[in-house]
Amino acid sequence: MNESWYRSGSVVSRRRFCGSVAGFAVGVICPMRSIDAATTTSADSEFVIINGWVLTRADFAGEGVDN
Amino acid sequence: MLFDFNEAWPRVSEARYDVCVCGSGPAGITAARKLASYGKRVLLLEGGELTYSDRSQDCYKGKSIGKPFWWIETGRLRYFGGTSNHWAGLCAIFDPVSYETYDHHGLPGWPISYEQVVQNQAEAQEILDVPGKYLGRAEQSGFKSPWFGQFTYAKSPPTRFSMKYGDELRRSQQIDTFYNANVIDIKLVDDLSGVKSIRVQNYNGQKIDVSASQYVIAFGGLENPRILLNANSQIPEGIGNQTEMVGRCFMESLNVPVGRFLITDPDFWRQEGVLLVPTEDMVHQKDIGTGVMDFTPDATAQALRHAGRLGVLKDFLRDTGCYWPALRDLARKITDFTCPGDGIIATMIEQEPNLKSRVSLMDEVDAFGLRRIQFDWQFTERDFKTIRTLAIESAKEMARLNRARVQLAPEILDPHLEITRVAGHGHHMGTTRMSADPRHGVVDENCRVHGIRNLYVIGCSTFPKCGGRNPTLTVVLLALRLGHHLGRKS
């Protein structure tokens, strides 16, 4: 839990999880509303697990695609 | 020729048979046909009728005393064609890594090689109506991972053996098939080195001893050990059970709900679904078993859509939950569902052999006086390590490659929590396991029962490792292998 990269940016991009499949809206789950120690179960240099979601550096502001 | 043993039972003693095959499922019919192709005279016995009957199926009742197990009666069918009458048709070959030397808890793995098992693959695929050259794992673009490869099943229609081979067996001059013919005992010669005869009974109570030069037991993963343990009139512990291995090391393909996922790259998911299997490097480096992680978007929702009388209600809750997020969590408390673009990860994970996971006999008997099975399904810490590792590492690879994001169940992430939701896939394996050394198994490399010169067992029960894949193709491969082996014998 020494890594802090997942705290440094803004909250995980919502749009990253949104899109469409066959015309249906996708993105009803936007898992990250806040990041705190209680919801972070593990982290290393590449991945962090928050609320059970396995996320990467690219999911955080500054490195994501759709931020 | 095809005969009803209720009527034609005296006829069974009129012919001389080279091989008696007990059981008419995929293993038994495959072996019988292959032996006939070598010119052998074959007696094929089926305890059930030509179609389903309660009185036959009742013989499969048993009791579970270990981890919850629901497949004792419903996971198999006791009539002509056996469990091929309701299988789904998914075929797979085990990865070569499954055949590597293995010795956890003093239990070695396969005593034969991958090449020895798959040598009749083209023939097995023809039997199961699987077209083309099937390789198991296929490298597909879009998922370049050092830890996982993409996997595809071969699909059988699925082949119903009774329908495909029924007419052939009726016409056969080499194979005499008797249905309603229940094997109730195996009699050994005086020095106990071989089988002298087997006792067969019909539903009218008439019994007869039938003889052949060789005997093949092909009753399935739970019944194979059951008949060996019940045949205890000359050897109290049962036939082939001198090292107390009959019934031990029961394995299933573990079906564990590890989590759900949300796709992040719709273009990638235009394919039917993504099935990930660990690479050999991962199996070695992590010291785990193998398995299939099935990421098929929305699959469960489709399955639920027409599920039973509550299907309409489930559809309503799903639609409401998906498009009105405020109600989603509430709806999920009533029924599990997925929304378009997400899915529940389905798993088929290899269970390792474990002496404590076993089939034994209870005192209650069936209509033929055979003691029913008592079933104690147990797991090891390594089984849970395999489940957790495959789930976590596949979730990481999905995120790293930006194909999906995975939310894992709390018990997967926290090793202090017990993984309780473990089910099977109806694959009953390992209970008469194959081993070079009688101390570690029941049959040898040729499926011959250790210490009995003319008794063979085929089917999933001979698997010393279960490979984390659907087993039917391997069952047929091993039945063909035995057919060639016995067929070449003079």
Coordinates of C-alpha atoms in Angstrom, one line a residue:
Chain A
M1 CA 0.0 0.0 0.0
N2 CA 3.0 2.3 -0.4
E3 CA 2.1 3.3 -3.9
S4 CA 0.2 6.5 -4.2
W5 CA -0.2 6.8 -8.0
Y6 CA -3.9 5.9 -7.7
R7 CA -4.5 8.8 -5.3
S8 CA -2.6 11.4 -7.3
G9 CA -5.0 11.9 -10.1
S10 CA -8.7 12.7 -10.2
V11 CA -11.3 10.1 -9.7
V12 CA -11.3 7.3 -12.2
S13 CA -12.8 8.5 -15.5
R14 CA -16.5 7.6 -15.7
R15 CA -16.5 7.9 -19.5
R16 CA -13.8 5.2 -19.7
F17 CA -16.4 2.7 -18.5
C18 CA -19.1 4.0 -20.8
G19 CA -19.8 3.2 -24.4
S20 CA -22.4 1.4 -26.4
V21 CA -23.0 -2.1 -27.6
A22 CA -25.6 -2.8 -30.2
G23 CA -27.1 0.6 -29.6
F24 CA -27.5 0.1 -25.9
A25 CA -26.0 2.5 -23.4
V26 CA -23.2 0.9 -21.4
G27 CA -21.8 2.3 -18.3
V28 CA -24.3 1.8 -15.7
I29 CA -21.5 0.9 -13.4
C30 CA -19.1 3.7 -12.7
P31 CA -17.3 2.1 -9.8
M32 CA -15.1 4.9 -8.6
R33 CA -16.7 7.7 -6.7
S34 CA -14.0 8.0 -4.1
I35 CA -10.8 6.3 -3.3
D36 CA -9.8 5.7 0.3
A37 CA -8.0 3.2 2.4
A38 CA -11.2 1.4 3.3
T39 CA -12.1 0.5 -0.2
T40 CA -8.5 -0.2 -1.4
T41 CA -7.6 -3.8 -0.8
S42 CA -4.3 -3.9 -2.6
A43 CA -2.0 -2.0 -4.8
D44 CA 1.4 -2.4 -6.6
S45 CA 3.2 -0.5 -9.2
E46 CA 0.7 -1.4 -11.9
F47 CA -2.6 -2.4 -10.4
V48 CA -4.9 -1.3 -7.6
I49 CA -7.9 -3.1 -6.4
I50 CA -10.7 -0.8 -5.1
N51 CA -14.2 -2.0 -4.2
G52 CA -13.2 -5.2 -5.8
W53 CA -12.5 -3.6 -9.2
V54 CA -9.1 -4.4 -10.6
L55 CA -7.8 -1.2 -12.1
T56 CA -4.6 0.0 -13.8
R57 CA -2.6 3.3 -13.8
A58 CA -4.3 4.1 -17.1
D59 CA -7.6 4.3 -15.4
F60 CA -6.6 7.4 -13.6
A61 CA -6.6 11.0 -14.7
G62 CA -3.6 12.0 -16.8
E63 CA -3.1 8.5 -18.3
G64 CA -6.5 7.4 -19.4
V65 CA -7.8 7.6 -22.9
D66 CA -11.1 9.4 -22.3
N67 CA -10.4 11.7 -19.5
Chain B
M1 CA -28.0 -57.4 -32.5
L2 CA -30.0 -55.7 -29.8
F3 CA -31.9 -57.6 -27.1
D4 CA -34.1 -56.9 -24.1
F5 CA -32.5 -58.8 -21.2
N6 CA -35.9 -58.9 -19.5
E7 CA -37.0 -61.3 -22.3
A8 CA -34.0 -62.7 -24.0
W9 CA -31.8 -63.2 -20.9
P10 CA -31.1 -66.9 -21.5
R11 CA -29.7 -66.0 -24.9
V12 CA -26.7 -64.3 -23.4
S13 CA -25.1 -67.7 -22.6
E14 CA -25.5 -69.1 -26.1
A15 CA -22.6 -67.2 -27.6
R16 CA -18.9 -67.0 -26.8
Y17 CA -17.6 -63.5 -26.4
D18 CA -14.1 -62.1 -26.6
V19 CA -14.9 -59.0 -24.6
C20 CA -17.8 -58.0 -22.3
V21 CA -18.3 -54.2 -22.2
C22 CA -20.4 -53.0 -19.3
G23 CA -22.1 -49.7 -19.9
S24 CA -23.4 -48.1 -23.1
G25 CA -22.3 -44.5 -22.7
P26 CA -19.7 -42.8 -24.9
A27 CA -16.9 -44.9 -23.4
G28 CA -18.6 -48.2 -23.7
I29 CA -20.1 -47.8 -27.2
T30 CA -16.8 -46.4 -28.5
A31 CA -14.8 -49.3 -27.1
A32 CA -17.3 -51.9 -28.3
R33 CA -17.3 -50.6 -31.8
K34 CA -13.6 -50.4 -32.0
L35 CA -13.2 -54.0 -30.7
A36 CA -15.8 -55.1 -33.3
S37 CA -13.7 -53.5 -36.0
Y38 CA -10.9 -55.8 -35.0
G39 CA -13.2 -58.8 -35.5
K40 CA -13.8 -59.3 -31.8
R41 CA -17.1 -60.7 -30.6
V42 CA -18.5 -58.2 -28.1
L43 CA -21.2 -58.4 -25.4
L44 CA -22.4 -54.9 -24.6
L45 CA -24.5 -54.6 -21.4
E46 CA -26.7 -51.7 -20.4
G47 CA -28.5 -51.7 -17.1
G48 CA -31.2 -49.1 -18.2
E49 CA -33.8 -49.3 -20.9
L50 CA -33.8 -47.8 -24.3
T51 CA -35.2 -44.6 -22.9
Y52 CA -35.3 -43.0 -19.5
S53 CA -37.1 -44.8 -16.7
D54 CA -37.4 -44.0 -13.0
R55 CA -36.7 -47.6 -11.9
S56 CA -33.3 -47.5 -13.6
Q57 CA -32.4 -44.0 -12.6
D58 CA -33.2 -44.9 -9.0
C59 CA -30.0 -46.9 -8.9
Y60 CA -28.0 -43.7 -9.1
K61 CA -29.4 -42.3 -5.8
G62 CA -26.8 -41.6 -3.2
K63 CA -25.9 -39.4 -0.3
S64 CA -23.5 -36.4 -0.2
I65 CA -21.7 -35.9 3.2
G66 CA -19.0 -33.4 2.1
K67 CA -19.1 -30.1 0.3
P68 CA -22.5 -29.5 -1.3
F69 CA -22.9 -31.6 -4.4
W70 CA -26.0 -31.7 -6.5
W71 CA -25.0 -34.0 -9.3
I72 CA -25.3 -37.5 -7.9
E73 CA -28.6 -38.3 -9.5
T74 CA -29.1 -35.6 -12.0
G75 CA -25.7 -35.3 -13.6
R76 CA -25.9 -38.6 -15.3
L77 CA -28.4 -40.8 -17.1
R78 CA -28.8 -44.5 -16.7
Y79 CA -30.2 -45.8 -20.1
F80 CA -29.0 -46.7 -23.5
G81 CA -26.4 -44.1 -24.6
G82 CA -25.8 -43.1 -21.0
T83 CA -25.0 -39.5 -20.2
S84 CA -24.5 -38.6 -23.9
N85 CA -28.3 -38.3 -23.8
H86 CA -28.1 -34.9 -22.1
W87 CA -24.5 -33.6 -22.5
A88 CA -24.0 -30.2 -24.0
G89 CA -21.5 -31.1 -26.6
L90 CA -18.5 -29.0 -25.6
C91 CA -15.2 -30.8 -26.5
A92 CA -11.7 -30.0 -25.4
I93 CA -8.3 -31.6 -25.2
F94 CA -6.2 -31.1 -22.1
D95 CA -3.2 -28.9 -22.5
P96 CA 0.2 -30.7 -22.6
V97 CA 1.0 -29.2 -19.2
S98 CA -1.7 -31.4 -17.7
Y99 CA 0.3 -34.5 -18.7
E100 CA 3.5 -33.3 -17.1
T101 CA 5.0 -35.2 -14.2
Y102 CA 3.2 -34.2 -11.1
D103 CA 3.4 -35.3 -7.5
H104 CA 1.4 -33.2 -5.1
H105 CA 0.6 -35.1 -1.9
G106 CA 2.4 -38.1 -3.2
L107 CA 0.0 -38.6 -6.0
P108 CA 1.6 -38.7 -9.5
G109 CA -0.1 -37.5 -12.6
W110 CA -0.7 -39.1 -15.9
P111 CA 1.6 -42.1 -16.5
I112 CA 1.0 -41.7 -20.3
S113 CA 2.0 -38.7 -22.4
Y114 CA -0.1 -36.1 -24.2
E115 CA 0.9 -37.7 -27.5
Q116 CA -0.3 -41.1 -26.4
V117 CA -3.7 -39.7 -25.5
V118 CA -4.3 -37.7 -28.6
Q119 CA -3.0 -40.1 -31.1
N120 CA -6.5 -41.1 -32.2
Q121 CA -7.9 -37.6 -32.2
A122 CA -9.2 -37.5 -35.7
E123 CA -11.1 -40.7 -35.1
A124 CA -12.5 -39.4 -31.8
Q125 CA -13.6 -36.2 -33.5
E126 CA -15.4 -38.2 -36.2
I127 CA -17.2 -40.2 -33.5
L128 CA -18.3 -37.0 -31.8
D129 CA -19.1 -35.2 -35.1
V130 CA -16.5 -32.5 -34.4
P131 CA -15.3 -31.2 -37.8
G132 CA -11.9 -30.0 -38.7
K133 CA -8.6 -30.2 -37.0
Y134 CA -9.1 -29.1 -33.4
L135 CA -6.1 -27.8 -31.5
G136 CA -7.6 -26.6 -28.3
R137 CA -5.8 -23.4 -27.8
A138 CA -5.8 -20.8 -30.6
E139 CA -3.7 -17.7 -30.8
Q140 CA -6.1 -14.9 -31.5
S141 CA -5.3 -11.3 -32.2
G142 CA -6.2 -8.7 -29.6
F143 CA -5.2 -10.6 -26.5
K144 CA -1.4 -10.8 -26.3
S145 CA -0.7 -11.9 -22.8
P146 CA 2.3 -13.8 -21.3
W147 CA -0.1 -15.3 -18.8
F148 CA -3.2 -16.3 -20.7
G149 CA -4.0 -17.6 -24.1
Q150 CA -7.4 -17.6 -25.8
F151 CA -9.1 -20.9 -25.9
T152 CA -11.9 -22.2 -28.1
Y153 CA -14.1 -25.3 -27.6
A154 CA -14.8 -27.8 -30.3
K155 CA -18.5 -28.4 -30.5
S156 CA -20.3 -31.6 -31.0
P157 CA -23.9 -31.2 -32.2
P158 CA -24.1 -32.8 -29.4
T159 CA -23.8 -36.5 -30.5
R160 CA -26.4 -38.7 -28.8
F161 CA -24.7 -42.1 -28.9
S162 CA -28.0 -44.0 -28.8
M163 CA -29.3 -42.2 -31.8
K164 CA -26.1 -42.2 -33.8
Y165 CA -25.0 -45.7 -33.2
G166 CA -28.4 -47.4 -32.3
D167 CA -29.1 -48.8 -35.8
E168 CA -25.5 -49.9 -36.2
L169 CA -25.7 -51.9 -33.0
R170 CA -29.0 -53.4 -33.9
R171 CA -27.5 -54.7 -37.2
S172 CA -24.2 -55.6 -35.8
Q173 CA -23.1 -59.3 -36.1
Q174 CA -20.1 -58.6 -33.9
I175 CA -21.8 -56.9 -31.0
D176 CA -24.7 -58.3 -29.0
T177 CA -26.2 -55.4 -27.0
F178 CA -28.5 -56.3 -24.1
Y179 CA -30.4 -53.5 -22.3
N180 CA -32.2 -54.0 -18.9
A181 CA -29.0 -56.0 -18.1
N182 CA -27.8 -54.9 -14.7
V183 CA -24.3 -56.0 -13.6
I184 CA -24.6 -57.0 -9.9
D185 CA -21.3 -58.8 -9.2
I186 CA -17.9 -59.6 -10.6
K187 CA -16.6 -63.2 -9.9
L188 CA -12.9 -63.9 -9.9
V189 CA -11.1 -67.1 -10.6
D190 CA -9.9 -69.1 -7.5
D191 CA -6.4 -67.4 -7.3
L192 CA -8.1 -64.0 -7.7
S193 CA -5.9 -63.1 -10.6
G194 CA -8.6 -62.6 -13.2
V195 CA -12.3 -62.3 -13.8
K196 CA -14.2 -65.6 -14.2
S197 CA -17.6 -64.1 -14.9
I198 CA -20.0 -61.3 -14.2
R199 CA -23.4 -61.7 -12.8
V200 CA -26.2 -59.9 -14.6
Q201 CA -29.8 -59.4 -13.5
N202 CA -32.9 -58.2 -15.2
Y203 CA -35.9 -56.3 -13.8
N204 CA -37.8 -59.6 -13.3
G205 CA -35.2 -60.9 -10.8
Q206 CA -33.6 -63.4 -13.2
K207 CA -29.9 -63.7 -12.9
I208 CA -27.2 -65.3 -15.1
D209 CA -23.4 -65.4 -15.1
V210 CA -21.8 -64.4 -18.3
S211 CA -18.3 -65.0 -19.4
A212 CA -15.8 -63.5 -21.8
S213 CA -12.1 -63.4 -22.3
Q214 CA -11.8 -59.7 -21.3
Y215 CA -14.1 -57.4 -19.3
V216 CA -14.4 -53.6 -19.6
I217 CA -16.3 -51.6 -17.0
A218 CA -17.6 -48.3 -18.4
F219 CA -20.3 -47.2 -16.0
G220 CA -19.1 -43.6 -15.4
G221 CA -17.1 -41.8 -12.8
L222 CA -19.3 -42.6 -9.8
E223 CA -20.5 -46.1 -10.8
N224 CA -17.1 -47.5 -11.8
P225 CA -15.8 -47.4 -8.2
R226 CA -19.3 -48.5 -6.9
I227 CA -19.3 -51.8 -8.8
L228 CA -15.7 -52.5 -7.8
L229 CA -16.4 -51.8 -4.1
N230 CA -19.7 -53.8 -4.2
A231 CA -18.0 -56.8 -5.8
N232 CA -16.6 -57.9 -2.4
S233 CA -17.7 -61.6 -2.1
Q234 CA -14.1 -62.8 -2.6
I235 CA -12.0 -59.8 -1.6
P236 CA -13.7 -58.0 1.3
E237 CA -12.3 -54.5 0.4
G238 CA -13.5 -54.9 -3.2
I239 CA -11.8 -55.6 -6.5
G240 CA -8.8 -53.6 -7.4
N241 CA -8.9 -51.9 -4.0
Q242 CA -5.8 -53.6 -2.3
T243 CA -4.3 -50.1 -1.8
E244 CA -7.6 -48.6 -0.9
M245 CA -7.6 -46.3 -3.9
V246 CA -10.9 -47.2 -5.4
G247 CA -13.3 -44.3 -5.0
R248 CA -10.6 -41.8 -3.8
C249 CA -9.4 -38.7 -5.6
F250 CA -12.8 -37.7 -6.9
M251 CA -12.4 -34.5 -8.9
E252 CA -14.8 -32.1 -10.6
S253 CA -14.4 -29.2 -12.9
L254 CA -14.8 -26.4 -10.4
N255 CA -17.5 -23.9 -11.2
V256 CA -16.9 -20.8 -9.0
P257 CA -18.6 -17.4 -9.4
V258 CA -15.5 -15.2 -9.1
G259 CA -16.9 -11.9 -10.2
R260 CA -18.4 -9.8 -12.9
F261 CA -16.9 -7.6 -15.7
L262 CA -17.7 -4.6 -17.7
I263 CA -16.3 -4.4 -21.3
T264 CA -14.2 -1.3 -22.2
D265 CA -13.4 -2.1 -25.8
P266 CA -16.6 -3.0 -27.7
D267 CA -14.7 -3.7 -30.9
F268 CA -12.7 -6.5 -29.2
W269 CA -15.9 -8.1 -27.9
R270 CA -17.6 -8.5 -31.2
Q271 CA -16.4 -12.1 -31.0
E272 CA -18.7 -14.6 -29.4
G273 CA -16.9 -14.6 -26.1
V274 CA -13.4 -14.7 -24.7
L275 CA -12.2 -17.8 -22.9
L276 CA -8.9 -17.5 -21.3
V277 CA -6.6 -20.4 -20.2
P278 CA -3.3 -20.0 -18.4
T279 CA -0.1 -20.5 -20.2
E280 CA 2.3 -23.2 -19.2
D281 CA 4.6 -20.4 -17.8
M282 CA 1.9 -19.3 -15.5
V283 CA 1.0 -22.7 -14.3
H284 CA 4.6 -23.4 -13.5
Q285 CA 5.6 -20.1 -12.0
K286 CA 2.5 -19.7 -9.9
D287 CA 2.4 -23.4 -9.0
I288 CA -1.4 -23.7 -9.8
G289 CA -3.7 -25.9 -11.8
T290 CA -5.2 -24.9 -15.0
G291 CA -8.8 -23.9 -16.0
V292 CA -11.0 -21.9 -18.3
M293 CA -12.1 -18.3 -17.5
D294 CA -15.1 -17.6 -19.6
F295 CA -15.8 -13.9 -20.3
T296 CA -19.0 -14.0 -22.3
P297 CA -20.8 -10.6 -22.1
D298 CA -24.4 -10.8 -21.1
A299 CA -24.4 -14.6 -21.2
T300 CA -26.1 -15.0 -17.9
A301 CA -28.8 -12.5 -18.7
Q302 CA -29.6 -14.4 -21.9
A303 CA -29.8 -17.6 -19.9
L304 CA -32.1 -16.0 -17.3
R305 CA -34.3 -14.4 -19.9
H306 CA -36.4 -17.6 -20.4
A307 CA -35.6 -19.2 -17.1
G308 CA -38.8 -20.8 -15.7
R309 CA -42.0 -19.2 -14.5
L310 CA -40.3 -16.2 -13.1
G311 CA -38.6 -15.3 -16.4
V312 CA -41.0 -12.4 -17.0
L313 CA -40.3 -11.0 -13.6
K314 CA -36.6 -11.4 -13.9
D315 CA -36.6 -9.7 -17.3
F316 CA -38.5 -6.8 -15.8
L317 CA -36.1 -6.5 -12.9
R318 CA -33.1 -6.7 -15.2
D319 CA -34.5 -4.1 -17.6
T320 CA -35.4 -1.8 -14.7
G321 CA -32.0 -2.3 -13.0
C322 CA -30.0 -1.8 -16.1
Y323 CA -31.6 1.4 -17.2
W324 CA -32.5 2.9 -13.8
P325 CA -29.3 2.5 -11.9
A326 CA -30.8 3.7 -8.6
L327 CA -32.8 0.5 -8.5
R328 CA -30.0 -1.8 -9.7
D329 CA -28.7 -2.9 -6.4
L330 CA -32.2 -3.5 -5.1
A331 CA -33.1 -5.5 -8.2
R332 CA -29.9 -7.6 -7.8
K333 CA -31.0 -8.6 -4.3
I334 CA -34.0 -10.3 -5.9
T335 CA -32.3 -11.9 -8.9
D336 CA -28.8 -11.8 -10.3
F337 CA -28.5 -10.4 -13.8
T338 CA -26.2 -8.7 -16.1
C339 CA -26.7 -5.6 -18.2
P340 CA -25.8 -5.1 -21.9
G341 CA -22.0 -5.0 -22.1
D342 CA -21.2 -6.6 -18.8
G343 CA -21.2 -10.2 -17.8
I344 CA -20.5 -12.7 -15.1
I345 CA -17.3 -14.7 -15.3
A346 CA -17.9 -18.4 -15.7
T347 CA -15.2 -20.7 -14.7
M348 CA -14.1 -24.3 -15.2
I349 CA -11.2 -24.8 -12.9
E350 CA -9.0 -27.9 -12.4
Q351 CA -9.3 -29.6 -9.0
E352 CA -6.2 -31.4 -7.9
P353 CA -6.3 -35.1 -6.8
N354 CA -7.0 -35.4 -3.1
L355 CA -7.3 -38.7 -1.2
K356 CA -10.0 -37.2 1.1
S357 CA -12.3 -36.4 -1.8
R358 CA -13.9 -39.8 -2.3
V359 CA -16.8 -42.1 -3.1
S360 CA -17.5 -44.9 -0.7
L361 CA -20.5 -47.1 0.0
M362 CA -23.4 -46.5 2.4
D363 CA -25.5 -49.3 3.9
E364 CA -28.6 -48.6 2.0
V365 CA -29.0 -50.7 -1.1
D366 CA -30.8 -50.3 -4.5
A367 CA -33.3 -52.7 -6.1
F368 CA -30.5 -55.1 -7.1
G369 CA -29.0 -55.2 -3.6
L370 CA -26.0 -53.1 -4.5
R371 CA -25.0 -50.6 -1.8
R372 CA -25.5 -47.0 -2.8
I373 CA -22.7 -44.4 -3.0
Q374 CA -21.8 -42.1 -0.2
F375 CA -20.0 -39.1 -1.5
D376 CA -17.5 -36.9 0.3
W377 CA -16.3 -34.0 -2.0
Q378 CA -13.4 -32.1 -0.5
F379 CA -11.0 -29.4 -1.7
T380 CA -7.4 -28.5 -0.9
E381 CA -5.7 -25.2 -0.2
R382 CA -4.1 -25.5 -3.6
D383 CA -7.5 -25.7 -5.2
F384 CA -8.4 -22.3 -3.7
K385 CA -5.0 -20.9 -4.7
T386 CA -5.8 -21.9 -8.3
I387 CA -9.2 -20.3 -8.2
R388 CA -7.9 -17.0 -6.7
T389 CA -4.8 -16.8 -8.9
L390 CA -6.7 -17.4 -12.2
A391 CA -9.4 -14.9 -11.2
I392 CA -7.0 -12.2 -10.1
E393 CA -4.5 -12.6 -12.8
S394 CA -7.1 -12.7 -15.6
A395 CA -8.7 -9.6 -14.1
K396 CA -5.3 -7.8 -14.3
E397 CA -4.7 -8.9 -17.9
M398 CA -8.2 -7.6 -18.9
A399 CA -7.4 -4.3 -17.3
R400 CA -3.8 -4.1 -18.6
L401 CA -4.9 -4.8 -22.2
N402 CA -7.9 -2.5 -21.7
R403 CA -10.4 -5.1 -22.8
A404 CA -12.6 -5.1 -19.7
R405 CA -12.6 -4.1 -16.0
V406 CA -13.4 -6.9 -13.5
Q407 CA -14.9 -6.7 -10.1
L408 CA -13.9 -9.7 -8.1
A409 CA -16.0 -11.2 -5.3
P410 CA -14.7 -10.4 -1.7
E411 CA -13.8 -14.1 -1.0
I412 CA -11.6 -14.1 -4.1
L413 CA -9.6 -11.1 -2.9
D414 CA -9.5 -11.9 0.8
P415 CA -7.7 -15.2 1.5
H416 CA -9.1 -15.1 5.0
L417 CA -12.7 -15.5 3.7
E418 CA -13.8 -19.0 2.7
I419 CA -14.8 -19.7 -0.8
T420 CA -18.1 -21.5 -0.3
R421 CA -19.8 -21.1 -3.6
V422 CA -18.1 -24.0 -5.4
A423 CA -20.2 -26.1 -7.7
G424 CA -19.2 -28.6 -10.4
H425 CA -20.0 -29.2 -14.1
G426 CA -21.2 -32.8 -13.9
H427 CA -17.7 -34.1 -14.6
H428 CA -17.0 -37.0 -12.3
M429 CA -13.4 -37.9 -12.5
G430 CA -10.5 -39.6 -10.7
T431 CA -12.2 -42.4 -8.7
T432 CA -10.3 -45.3 -10.4
R433 CA -7.3 -43.2 -11.3
M434 CA -4.6 -44.4 -13.7
S435 CA -1.1 -45.0 -12.3
A436 CA 2.0 -47.0 -13.1
D437 CA 2.2 -47.9 -9.4
P438 CA -0.7 -49.7 -7.7
R439 CA -0.1 -47.7 -4.6
H440 CA -1.3 -44.5 -6.4
G441 CA -4.2 -45.8 -8.4
V442 CA -6.5 -48.5 -9.6
V443 CA -5.7 -49.0 -13.3
D444 CA -2.4 -49.1 -15.2
E445 CA -1.4 -47.3 -18.4
N446 CA -3.7 -49.5 -20.4
C447 CA -6.7 -49.0 -18.1
R448 CA -6.3 -52.6 -16.7
V449 CA -7.1 -53.0 -13.1
H450 CA -3.9 -53.6 -11.2
G451 CA -3.6 -57.2 -10.2
I452 CA -6.5 -58.4 -12.4
R453 CA -5.3 -59.7 -15.8
N454 CA -8.5 -59.3 -17.8
L455 CA -10.4 -56.5 -16.2
Y456 CA -10.4 -52.9 -17.5
V457 CA -12.0 -49.7 -16.5
I458 CA -12.6 -46.7 -18.9
G459 CA -14.1 -43.3 -18.5
C460 CA -13.5 -40.1 -16.5
S461 CA -12.8 -42.2 -13.5
T462 CA -9.4 -43.1 -14.8
F463 CA -8.2 -39.5 -15.1
P464 CA -5.3 -39.0 -12.6
K465 CA -5.6 -35.2 -13.3
C466 CA -8.7 -33.6 -14.7
G467 CA -7.2 -30.9 -16.9
G468 CA -9.8 -28.1 -16.2
R469 CA -11.6 -28.9 -19.4
N470 CA -14.7 -30.8 -20.6
P471 CA -13.8 -34.5 -20.4
T472 CA -15.9 -36.3 -23.1
L473 CA -13.4 -36.0 -25.9
T474 CA -10.7 -37.4 -23.7
V475 CA -13.0 -40.2 -22.6
V476 CA -13.5 -41.2 -26.2
L477 CA -9.8 -40.9 -26.9
L478 CA -9.0 -43.3 -24.0
A479 CA -11.8 -45.7 -25.0
L480 CA -10.3 -45.8 -28.5
R481 CA -6.9 -46.4 -27.1
L482 CA -8.2 -49.4 -25.1
G483 CA -10.1 -50.7 -28.1
H484 CA -6.9 -50.7 -30.2
H485 CA -5.0 -52.3 -27.3
L486 CA -7.4 -55.1 -26.7
G487 CA -8.2 -55.4 -30.4
R488 CA -4.6 -56.2 -31.2
K489 CA -4.5 -58.9 -28.6
S490 CA -4.9 -62.4 -30.0

